CSV table of C-alpha atoms in Angstrom, one decimal:
chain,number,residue,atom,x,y,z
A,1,UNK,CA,0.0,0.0,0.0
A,2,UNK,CA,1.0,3.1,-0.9
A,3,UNK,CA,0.0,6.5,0.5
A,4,UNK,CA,0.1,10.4,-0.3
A,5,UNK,CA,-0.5,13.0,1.8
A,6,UNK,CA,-1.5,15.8,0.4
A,7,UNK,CA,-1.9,20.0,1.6
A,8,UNK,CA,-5.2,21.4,2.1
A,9,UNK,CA,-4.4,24.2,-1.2
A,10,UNK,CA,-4.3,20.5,-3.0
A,11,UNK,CA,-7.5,19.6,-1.5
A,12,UNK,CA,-8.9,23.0,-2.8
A,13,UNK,CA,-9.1,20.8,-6.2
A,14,UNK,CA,-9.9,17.4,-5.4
A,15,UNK,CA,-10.6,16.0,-8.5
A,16,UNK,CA,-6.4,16.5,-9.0
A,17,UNK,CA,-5.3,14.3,-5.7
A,18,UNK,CA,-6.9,11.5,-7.3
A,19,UNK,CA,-4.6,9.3,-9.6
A,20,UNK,CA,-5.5,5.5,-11.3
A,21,UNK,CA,-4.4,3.9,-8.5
A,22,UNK,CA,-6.2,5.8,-6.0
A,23,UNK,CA,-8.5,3.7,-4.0
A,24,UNK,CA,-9.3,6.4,-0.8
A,25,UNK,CA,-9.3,9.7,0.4
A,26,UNK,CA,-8.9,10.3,3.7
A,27,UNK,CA,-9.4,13.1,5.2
A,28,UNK,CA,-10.8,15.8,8.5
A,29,UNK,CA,-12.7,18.9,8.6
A,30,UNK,CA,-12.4,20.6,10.9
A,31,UNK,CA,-8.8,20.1,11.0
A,32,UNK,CA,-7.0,19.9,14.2
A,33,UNK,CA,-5.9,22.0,15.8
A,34,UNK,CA,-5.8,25.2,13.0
A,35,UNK,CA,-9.9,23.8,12.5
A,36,UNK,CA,-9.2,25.2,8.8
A,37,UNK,CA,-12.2,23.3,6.8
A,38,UNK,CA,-12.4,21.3,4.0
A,39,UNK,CA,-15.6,21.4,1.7
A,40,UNK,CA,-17.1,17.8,2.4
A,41,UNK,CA,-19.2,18.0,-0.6
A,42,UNK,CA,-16.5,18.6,-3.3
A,43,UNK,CA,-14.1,15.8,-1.9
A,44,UNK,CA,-17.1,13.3,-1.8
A,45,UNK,CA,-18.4,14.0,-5.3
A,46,UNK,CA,-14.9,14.2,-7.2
A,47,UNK,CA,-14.5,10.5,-5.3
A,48,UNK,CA,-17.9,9.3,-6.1
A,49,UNK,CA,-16.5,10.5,-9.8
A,50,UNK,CA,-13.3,8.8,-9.9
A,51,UNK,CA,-14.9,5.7,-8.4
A,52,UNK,CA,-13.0,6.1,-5.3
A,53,UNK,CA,-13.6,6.3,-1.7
A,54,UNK,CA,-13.5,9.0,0.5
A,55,UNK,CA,-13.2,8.7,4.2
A,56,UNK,CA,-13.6,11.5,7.0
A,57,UNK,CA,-12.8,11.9,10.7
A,58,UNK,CA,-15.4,13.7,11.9
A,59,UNK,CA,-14.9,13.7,15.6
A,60,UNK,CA,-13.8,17.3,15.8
A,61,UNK,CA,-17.6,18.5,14.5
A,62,UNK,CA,-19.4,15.1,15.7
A,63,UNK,CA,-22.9,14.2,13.0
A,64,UNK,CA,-24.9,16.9,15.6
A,65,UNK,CA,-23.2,19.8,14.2
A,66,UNK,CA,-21.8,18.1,10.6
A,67,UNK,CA,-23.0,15.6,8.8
A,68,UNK,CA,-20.7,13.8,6.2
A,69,UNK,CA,-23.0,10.6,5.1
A,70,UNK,CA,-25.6,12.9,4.1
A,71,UNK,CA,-22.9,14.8,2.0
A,72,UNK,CA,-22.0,12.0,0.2
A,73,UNK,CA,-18.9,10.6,2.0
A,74,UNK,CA,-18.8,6.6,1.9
A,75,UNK,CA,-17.0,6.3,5.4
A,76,UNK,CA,-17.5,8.3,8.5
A,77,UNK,CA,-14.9,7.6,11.7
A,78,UNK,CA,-15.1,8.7,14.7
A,79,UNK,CA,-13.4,8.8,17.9
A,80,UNK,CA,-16.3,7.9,20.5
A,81,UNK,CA,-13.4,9.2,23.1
A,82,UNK,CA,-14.7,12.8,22.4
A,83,UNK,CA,-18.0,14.3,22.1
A,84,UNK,CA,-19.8,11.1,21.6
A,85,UNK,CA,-19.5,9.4,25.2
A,86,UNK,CA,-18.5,13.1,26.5
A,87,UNK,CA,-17.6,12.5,30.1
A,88,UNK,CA,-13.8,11.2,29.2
A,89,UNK,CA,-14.3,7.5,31.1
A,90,UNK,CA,-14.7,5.7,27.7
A,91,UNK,CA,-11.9,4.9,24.8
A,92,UNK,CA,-13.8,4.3,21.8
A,93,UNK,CA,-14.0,4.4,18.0
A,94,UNK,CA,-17.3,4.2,15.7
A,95,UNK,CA,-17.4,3.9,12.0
A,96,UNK,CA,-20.8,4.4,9.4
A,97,UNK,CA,-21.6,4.4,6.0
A,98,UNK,CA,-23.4,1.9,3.6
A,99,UNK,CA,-23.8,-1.5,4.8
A,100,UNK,CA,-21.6,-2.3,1.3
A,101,UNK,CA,-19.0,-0.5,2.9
A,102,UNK,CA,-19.0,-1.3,6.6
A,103,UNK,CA,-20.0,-5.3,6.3
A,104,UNK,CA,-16.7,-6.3,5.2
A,105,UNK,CA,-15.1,-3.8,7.9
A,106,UNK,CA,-16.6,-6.0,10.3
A,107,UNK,CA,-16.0,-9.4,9.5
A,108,UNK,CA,-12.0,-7.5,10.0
A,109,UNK,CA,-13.2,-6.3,13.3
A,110,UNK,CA,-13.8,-9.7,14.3
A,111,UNK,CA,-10.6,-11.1,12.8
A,112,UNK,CA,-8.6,-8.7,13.7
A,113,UNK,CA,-10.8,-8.2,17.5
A,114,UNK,CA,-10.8,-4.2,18.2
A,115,UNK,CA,-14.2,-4.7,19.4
A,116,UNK,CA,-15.7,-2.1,22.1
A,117,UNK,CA,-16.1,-4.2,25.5
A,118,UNK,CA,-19.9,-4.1,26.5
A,119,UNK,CA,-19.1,-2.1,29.9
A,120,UNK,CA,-17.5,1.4,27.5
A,121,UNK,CA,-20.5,0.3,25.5
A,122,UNK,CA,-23.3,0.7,27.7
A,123,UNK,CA,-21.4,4.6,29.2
A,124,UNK,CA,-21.3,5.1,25.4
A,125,UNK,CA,-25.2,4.8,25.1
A,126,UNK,CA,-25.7,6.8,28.3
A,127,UNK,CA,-23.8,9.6,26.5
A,128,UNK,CA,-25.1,9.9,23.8
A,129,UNK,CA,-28.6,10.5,24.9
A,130,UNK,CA,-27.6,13.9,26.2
A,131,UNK,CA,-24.9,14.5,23.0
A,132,UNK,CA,-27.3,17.1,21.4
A,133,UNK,CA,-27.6,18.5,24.8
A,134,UNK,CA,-24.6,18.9,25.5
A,135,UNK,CA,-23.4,19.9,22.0
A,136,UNK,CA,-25.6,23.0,22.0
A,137,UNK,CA,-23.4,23.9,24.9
A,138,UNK,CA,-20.3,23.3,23.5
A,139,UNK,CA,-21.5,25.1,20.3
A,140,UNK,CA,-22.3,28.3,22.7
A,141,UNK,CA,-19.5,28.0,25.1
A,142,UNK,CA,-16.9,27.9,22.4
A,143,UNK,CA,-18.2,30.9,20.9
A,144,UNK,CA,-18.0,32.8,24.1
A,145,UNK,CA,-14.6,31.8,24.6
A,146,UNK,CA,-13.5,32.3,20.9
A,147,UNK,CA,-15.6,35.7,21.1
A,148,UNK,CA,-13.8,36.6,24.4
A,149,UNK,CA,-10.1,35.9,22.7
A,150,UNK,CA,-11.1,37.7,19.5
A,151,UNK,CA,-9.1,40.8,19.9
A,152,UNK,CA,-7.5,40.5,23.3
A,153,UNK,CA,-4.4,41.9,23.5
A,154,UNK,CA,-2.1,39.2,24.6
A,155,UNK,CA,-3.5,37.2,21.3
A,156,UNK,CA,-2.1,37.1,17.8
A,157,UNK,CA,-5.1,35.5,16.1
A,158,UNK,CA,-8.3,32.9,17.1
A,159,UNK,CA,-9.2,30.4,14.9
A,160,UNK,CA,-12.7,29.1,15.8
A,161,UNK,CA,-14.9,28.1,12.0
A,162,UNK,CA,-17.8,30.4,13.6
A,163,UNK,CA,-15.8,33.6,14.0
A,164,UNK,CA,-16.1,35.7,10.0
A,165,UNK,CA,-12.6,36.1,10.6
A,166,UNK,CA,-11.6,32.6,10.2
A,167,UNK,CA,-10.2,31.8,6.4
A,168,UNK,CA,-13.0,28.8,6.4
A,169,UNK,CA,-15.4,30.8,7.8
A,170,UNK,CA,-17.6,30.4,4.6
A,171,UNK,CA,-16.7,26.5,3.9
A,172,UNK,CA,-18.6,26.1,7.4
A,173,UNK,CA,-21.7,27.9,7.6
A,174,UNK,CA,-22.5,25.9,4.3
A,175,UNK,CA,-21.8,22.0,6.0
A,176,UNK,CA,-22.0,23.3,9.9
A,177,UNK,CA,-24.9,23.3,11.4
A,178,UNK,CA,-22.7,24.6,14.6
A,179,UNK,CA,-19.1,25.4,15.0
A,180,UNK,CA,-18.3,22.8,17.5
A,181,UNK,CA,-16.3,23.3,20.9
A,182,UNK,CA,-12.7,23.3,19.8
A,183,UNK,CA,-10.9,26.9,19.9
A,184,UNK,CA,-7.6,27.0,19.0
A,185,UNK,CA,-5.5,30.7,19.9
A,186,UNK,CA,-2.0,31.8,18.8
A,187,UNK,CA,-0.5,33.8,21.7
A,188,UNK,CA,1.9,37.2,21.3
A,189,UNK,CA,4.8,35.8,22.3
A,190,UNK,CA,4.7,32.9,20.6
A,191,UNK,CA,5.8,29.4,23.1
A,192,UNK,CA,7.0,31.5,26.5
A,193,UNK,CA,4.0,33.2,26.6
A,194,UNK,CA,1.8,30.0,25.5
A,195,UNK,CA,3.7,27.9,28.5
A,196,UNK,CA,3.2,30.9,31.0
A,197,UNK,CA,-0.9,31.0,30.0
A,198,UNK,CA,-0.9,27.1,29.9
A,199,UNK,CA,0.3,27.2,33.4
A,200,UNK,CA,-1.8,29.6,35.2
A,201,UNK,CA,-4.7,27.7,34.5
A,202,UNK,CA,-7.0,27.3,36.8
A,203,UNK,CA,-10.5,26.1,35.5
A,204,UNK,CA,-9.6,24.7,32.2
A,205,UNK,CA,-7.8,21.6,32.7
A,206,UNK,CA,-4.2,21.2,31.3
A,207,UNK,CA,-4.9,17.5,29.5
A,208,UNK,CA,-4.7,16.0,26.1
A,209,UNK,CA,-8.2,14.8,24.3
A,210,UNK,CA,-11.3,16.4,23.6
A,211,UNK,CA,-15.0,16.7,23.7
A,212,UNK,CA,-15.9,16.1,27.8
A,213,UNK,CA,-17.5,18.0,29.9
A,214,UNK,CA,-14.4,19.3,31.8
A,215,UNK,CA,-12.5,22.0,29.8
A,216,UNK,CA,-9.2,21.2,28.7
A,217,UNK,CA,-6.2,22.5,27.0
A,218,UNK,CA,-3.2,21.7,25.5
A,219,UNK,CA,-0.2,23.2,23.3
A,220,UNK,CA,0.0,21.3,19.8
A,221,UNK,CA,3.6,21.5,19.8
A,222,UNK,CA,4.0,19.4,23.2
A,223,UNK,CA,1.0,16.5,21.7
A,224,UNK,CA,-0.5,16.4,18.3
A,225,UNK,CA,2.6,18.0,16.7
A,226,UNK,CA,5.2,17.0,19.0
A,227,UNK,CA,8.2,16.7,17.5
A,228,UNK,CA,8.0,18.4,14.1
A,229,UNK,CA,10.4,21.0,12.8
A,230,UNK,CA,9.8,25.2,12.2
A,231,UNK,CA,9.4,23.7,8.9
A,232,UNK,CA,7.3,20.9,9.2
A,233,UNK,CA,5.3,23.3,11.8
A,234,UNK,CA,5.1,25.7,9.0
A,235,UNK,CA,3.4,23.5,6.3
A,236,UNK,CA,0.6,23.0,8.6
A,237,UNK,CA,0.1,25.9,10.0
A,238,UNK,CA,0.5,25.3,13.7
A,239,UNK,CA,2.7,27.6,15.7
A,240,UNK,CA,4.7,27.6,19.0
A,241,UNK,CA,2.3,30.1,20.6
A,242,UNK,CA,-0.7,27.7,20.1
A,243,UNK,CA,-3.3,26.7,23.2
A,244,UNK,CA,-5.6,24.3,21.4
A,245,UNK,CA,-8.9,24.4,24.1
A,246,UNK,CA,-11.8,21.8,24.1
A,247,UNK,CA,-14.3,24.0,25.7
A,248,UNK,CA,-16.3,21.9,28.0
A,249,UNK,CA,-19.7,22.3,29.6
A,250,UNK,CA,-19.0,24.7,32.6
A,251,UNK,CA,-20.5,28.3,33.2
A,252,UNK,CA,-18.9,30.2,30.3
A,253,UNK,CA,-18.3,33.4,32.4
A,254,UNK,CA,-15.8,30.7,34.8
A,255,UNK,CA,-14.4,29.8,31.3
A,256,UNK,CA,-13.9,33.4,30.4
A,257,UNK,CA,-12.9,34.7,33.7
A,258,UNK,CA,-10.2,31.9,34.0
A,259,UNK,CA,-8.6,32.5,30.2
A,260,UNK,CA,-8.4,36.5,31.5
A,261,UNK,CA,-6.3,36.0,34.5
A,262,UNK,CA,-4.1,33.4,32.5
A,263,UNK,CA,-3.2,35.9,30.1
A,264,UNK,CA,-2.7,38.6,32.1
A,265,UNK,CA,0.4,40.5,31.8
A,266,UNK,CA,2.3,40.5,35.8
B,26,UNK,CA,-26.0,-29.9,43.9
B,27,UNK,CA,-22.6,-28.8,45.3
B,28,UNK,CA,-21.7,-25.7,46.5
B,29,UNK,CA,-19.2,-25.3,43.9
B,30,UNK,CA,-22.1,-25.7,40.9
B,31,UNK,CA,-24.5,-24.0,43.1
B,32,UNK,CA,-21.9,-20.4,43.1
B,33,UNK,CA,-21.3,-20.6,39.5
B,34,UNK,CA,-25.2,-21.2,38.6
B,35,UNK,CA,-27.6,-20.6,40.6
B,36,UNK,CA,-29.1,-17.3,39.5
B,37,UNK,CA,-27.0,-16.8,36.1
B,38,UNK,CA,-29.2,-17.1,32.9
B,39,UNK,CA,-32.6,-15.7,34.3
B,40,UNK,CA,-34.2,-12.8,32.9
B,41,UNK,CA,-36.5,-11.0,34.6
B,42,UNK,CA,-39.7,-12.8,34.0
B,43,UNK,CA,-43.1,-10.6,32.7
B,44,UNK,CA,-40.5,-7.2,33.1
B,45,UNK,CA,-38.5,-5.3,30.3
B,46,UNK,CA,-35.6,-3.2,31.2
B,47,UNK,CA,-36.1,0.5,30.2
B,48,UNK,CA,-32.2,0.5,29.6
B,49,UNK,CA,-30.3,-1.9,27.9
B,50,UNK,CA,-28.7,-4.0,30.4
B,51,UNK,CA,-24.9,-4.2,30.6
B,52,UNK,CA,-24.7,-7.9,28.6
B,53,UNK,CA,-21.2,-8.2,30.4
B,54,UNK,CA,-20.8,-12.0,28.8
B,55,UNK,CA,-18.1,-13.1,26.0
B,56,UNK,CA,-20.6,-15.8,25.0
B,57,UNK,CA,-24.3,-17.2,25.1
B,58,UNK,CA,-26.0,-20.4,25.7
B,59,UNK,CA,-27.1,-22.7,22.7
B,60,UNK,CA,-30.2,-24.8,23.7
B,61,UNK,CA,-29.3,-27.6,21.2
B,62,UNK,CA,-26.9,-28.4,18.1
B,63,UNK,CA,-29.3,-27.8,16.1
B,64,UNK,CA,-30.1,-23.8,17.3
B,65,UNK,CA,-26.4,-23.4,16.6
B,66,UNK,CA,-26.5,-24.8,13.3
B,67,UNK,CA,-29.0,-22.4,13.1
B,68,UNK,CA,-27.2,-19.7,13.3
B,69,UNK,CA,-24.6,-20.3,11.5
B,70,UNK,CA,-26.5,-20.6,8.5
B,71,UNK,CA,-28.1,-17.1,9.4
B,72,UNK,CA,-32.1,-18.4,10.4
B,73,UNK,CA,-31.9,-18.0,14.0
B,74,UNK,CA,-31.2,-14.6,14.9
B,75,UNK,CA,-28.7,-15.0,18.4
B,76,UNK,CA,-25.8,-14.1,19.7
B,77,UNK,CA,-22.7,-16.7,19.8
B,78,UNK,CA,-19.4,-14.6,20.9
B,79,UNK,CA,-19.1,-11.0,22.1
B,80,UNK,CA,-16.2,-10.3,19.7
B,81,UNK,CA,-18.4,-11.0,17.0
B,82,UNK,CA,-21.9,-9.0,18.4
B,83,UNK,CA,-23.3,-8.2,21.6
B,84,UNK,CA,-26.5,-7.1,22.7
B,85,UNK,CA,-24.8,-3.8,24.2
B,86,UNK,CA,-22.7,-2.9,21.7
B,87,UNK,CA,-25.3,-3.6,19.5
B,88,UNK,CA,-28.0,-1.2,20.7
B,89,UNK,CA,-25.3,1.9,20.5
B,90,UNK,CA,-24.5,0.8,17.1
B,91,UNK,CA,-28.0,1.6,16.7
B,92,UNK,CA,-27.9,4.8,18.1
B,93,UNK,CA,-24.6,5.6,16.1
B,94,UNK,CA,-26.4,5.1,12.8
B,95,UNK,CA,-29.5,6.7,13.2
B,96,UNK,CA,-27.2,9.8,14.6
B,97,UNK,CA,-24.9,9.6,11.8
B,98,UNK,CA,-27.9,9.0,9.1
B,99,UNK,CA,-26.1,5.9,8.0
B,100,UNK,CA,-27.4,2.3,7.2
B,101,UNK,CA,-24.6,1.0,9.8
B,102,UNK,CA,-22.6,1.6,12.3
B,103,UNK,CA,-19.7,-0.4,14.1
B,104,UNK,CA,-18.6,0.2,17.3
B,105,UNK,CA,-14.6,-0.4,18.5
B,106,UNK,CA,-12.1,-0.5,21.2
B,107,UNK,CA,-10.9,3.2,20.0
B,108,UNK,CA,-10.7,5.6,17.0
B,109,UNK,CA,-7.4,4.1,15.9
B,110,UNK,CA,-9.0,0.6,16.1
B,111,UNK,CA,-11.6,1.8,13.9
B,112,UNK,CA,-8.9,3.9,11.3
B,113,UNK,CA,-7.0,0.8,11.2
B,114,UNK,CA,-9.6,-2.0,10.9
B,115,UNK,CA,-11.2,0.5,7.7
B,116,UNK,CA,-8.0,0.9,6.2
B,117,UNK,CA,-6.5,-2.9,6.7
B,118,UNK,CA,-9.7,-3.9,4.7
B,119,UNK,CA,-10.4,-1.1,1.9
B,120,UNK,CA,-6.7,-1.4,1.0
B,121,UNK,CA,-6.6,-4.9,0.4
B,122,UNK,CA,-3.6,-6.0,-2.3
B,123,UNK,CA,-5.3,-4.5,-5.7
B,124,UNK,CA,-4.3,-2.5,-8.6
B,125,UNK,CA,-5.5,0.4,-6.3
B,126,UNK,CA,-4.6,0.8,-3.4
B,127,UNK,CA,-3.5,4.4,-2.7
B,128,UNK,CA,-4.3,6.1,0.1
B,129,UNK,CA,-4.5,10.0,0.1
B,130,UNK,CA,-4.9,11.6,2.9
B,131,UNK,CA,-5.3,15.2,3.8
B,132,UNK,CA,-1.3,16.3,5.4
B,133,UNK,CA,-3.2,17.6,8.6
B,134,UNK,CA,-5.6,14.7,9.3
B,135,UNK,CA,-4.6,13.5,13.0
B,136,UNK,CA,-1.3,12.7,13.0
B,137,UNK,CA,-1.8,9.4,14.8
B,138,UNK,CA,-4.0,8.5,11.5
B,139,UNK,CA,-0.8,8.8,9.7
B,140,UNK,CA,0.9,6.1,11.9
B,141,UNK,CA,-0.2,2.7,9.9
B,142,UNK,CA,0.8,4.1,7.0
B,143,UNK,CA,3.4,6.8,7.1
B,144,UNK,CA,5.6,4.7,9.1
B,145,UNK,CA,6.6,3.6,5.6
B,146,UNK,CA,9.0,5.7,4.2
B,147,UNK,CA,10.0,5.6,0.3
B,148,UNK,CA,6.3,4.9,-0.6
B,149,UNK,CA,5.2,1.5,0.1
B,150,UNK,CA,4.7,-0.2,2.9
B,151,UNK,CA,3.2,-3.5,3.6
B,152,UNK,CA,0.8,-4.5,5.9
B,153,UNK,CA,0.2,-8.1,6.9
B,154,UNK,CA,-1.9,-9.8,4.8
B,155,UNK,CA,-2.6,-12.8,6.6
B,156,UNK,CA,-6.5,-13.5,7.6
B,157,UNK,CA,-8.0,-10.0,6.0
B,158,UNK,CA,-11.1,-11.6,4.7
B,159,UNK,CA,-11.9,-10.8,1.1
B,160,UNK,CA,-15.5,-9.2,0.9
């Protein structure tokens, strides 16, 4: 197997990523942690052209605010980690599309035995009867919070797909339904002054994963892009000064009121 | 009856008689009771709808698979141990040895996505073949 990764400029034209031996397109929208967009509807149909499949992670928007099968996207995955099961006590994944697709994906499951245990199961289902619940709230929270950091003066730019300001702004109103909970802010100062703000957290929870009730943060460049180089960085557009927050479920003026005193100048 | 067989019997295998749950119940079992040779053969060939194994189905897991498709407005949904187990277990049986088998994936999907594959530098890589049923 071969495999090609390609930018999201590439993307812009998806008809051109896919060559004759092609056989998926994988791909996420909203991206973490930048959550730059990618139109769902354009990859899915210049697949469904080629004869090819296309594949999304769609555990950053979850199906209450995004929808991908109903797009036109063959295979949806998902983390059940996140918003799903939403009280971070469950590892879990979920996969859906067409029977045609997902049939012979489980006769592997039961090869290969990555089933979900029937006790993560049964928190899954009590999760998910509040997910639209608790979604609305993440929708609103994360707007406060991205609403509050817009313009600050410690911040060099917030990217949150509901703001007008962000470059995908556009892309998501047309396939979002809401903007999800992940807010993603580029400090002045670039990595002391993201350590310092990560630090002086109080509320928000200093923690990898997403999409629980508790609010958490973390700096890309010490998890999802540990590791890479200024250039590698670069190419996807994630900086040192980066706080990537999963805004949770509390009061949003504790949300707010904690994000001002971390950022405050001594 | 021992008190041995008594401890490991008594009271296992009774469900509650004239009542229905209002939740599903936690189906903490990794596998269920056959009456005869016969039900079994049964289904295997796909006329008696049971359960046999909980790595294949289980009633739990089932009824949030449920859930997941209606949410997802899919036809199906499959429930695993995590996301990655689900990435992998997609991708292990769409790329299947065939004149296409190229996967293209967006550079800023989750970089633990990337891990199957990208740990295979110079282009291909191979991943075992052994056991990947063909559809």
């Amino acid at each position: 197997v071969s495999r090609r990764f390609v930018s999201l400029d590439e993307l812009r034209n998806p008809a051109s990523v896919i060559g004759p031996k092609t056989k998926i397109v994988w791909f996420e929208s909203p991206i973490n942690p930048t959550l730059r967009c990618v139109d769902i509807r354009a990859v899915a149909a210049a697949c469904k052209k080629a004869g090819v499949l296309s594949g999304i992670d769609n555990t950053f928007a979850c199906p209450i605010n995004q929808q991908p099968i109903a797009m036109g996207v063959d295979l949806a995955m998902q983390s059940a980690t996140k918003y799903l099961n939403g009280h971070s006590d469950v590892t879990g994944g979920v996969l859906t599309g067409s029977r045609a697709v997902l049939e012979p994906i489980g006769k592997t499951r039961r090869l290969l035995g990555g089933v979900m245990d029937p006790l993560p199961a049964y928190a899954l289902g009590r999760g998910l009867k509040t997910l639209p619940l608790r979604v609305a709230r993440h929708n609103s929270n994360a707007l406060a919070v991205a609403q509050f950091l817009d313009g600050h003066s410690a911040v060099e730019r917030v990217y949150y797909p509901g703001l007008p300001s962000h470059p995908d702004h556009e892309i998501a109103k047309r396939q979002m339904c809401g903007f999800g909970g992940m807010v993603c802010v580029d400090l002045k100062g670039g990595q002391a002054a993201a350590y310092r703000a990560f630090d002086r957290l109080a509320v928000v929870q200093r923690a990898a994963s997403l999409g629980g009730v508790e609010s958490l943060c973390s700096l890309p460049i010490l998890t999802s892009q540990y590791g890479l180089t200024d250039d590698e960085l670069a190419k996807a557009g994630v900086t040192r000064g980066m706080m990537r927050i999963s805004v949770g479920l509390e009061d949003p003026e504790d949300l707010v009121a904690d994000l001002k005193q971390a950022l405050e100048q001594d | 009856m021992g008190a041995h067989t008594n401890l490991i019997h008594r009271g296992e295998r009774t469900p509650p008689s004239g009542s229905i749950s209002l939740t599903t119940p936690i189906y903490e079992t990794s596998t269920f009771v056959f009456n005869s040779a016969r039900d079994v053969e049964r289904y295997q060939e796909g006329s008696l709808p049971a359960f046999l194994y909980s790595r294949y189905e289980n009633p739990t897991v089932g009824a949030i698979e449920e859930k997941l498709a209606v949410l997802d407005s899919a036809e199906m949904a499959l429930a695993f141990s995590s996301g990655m187990a689900a990435t992998s277990t997609a991708l292990m049986t769409l790329l299947r040895s065939s004149a296409r088998r190229r996967f293209t994936a967006a550079r800023f999907t989750s970089s633990s996505t990337f891990s199957p594959v990208s740990g295979c530098r110079g282009g291909s890589c191979r991943w075992t073949s052994c056991a990947i049923p063909r559809a």
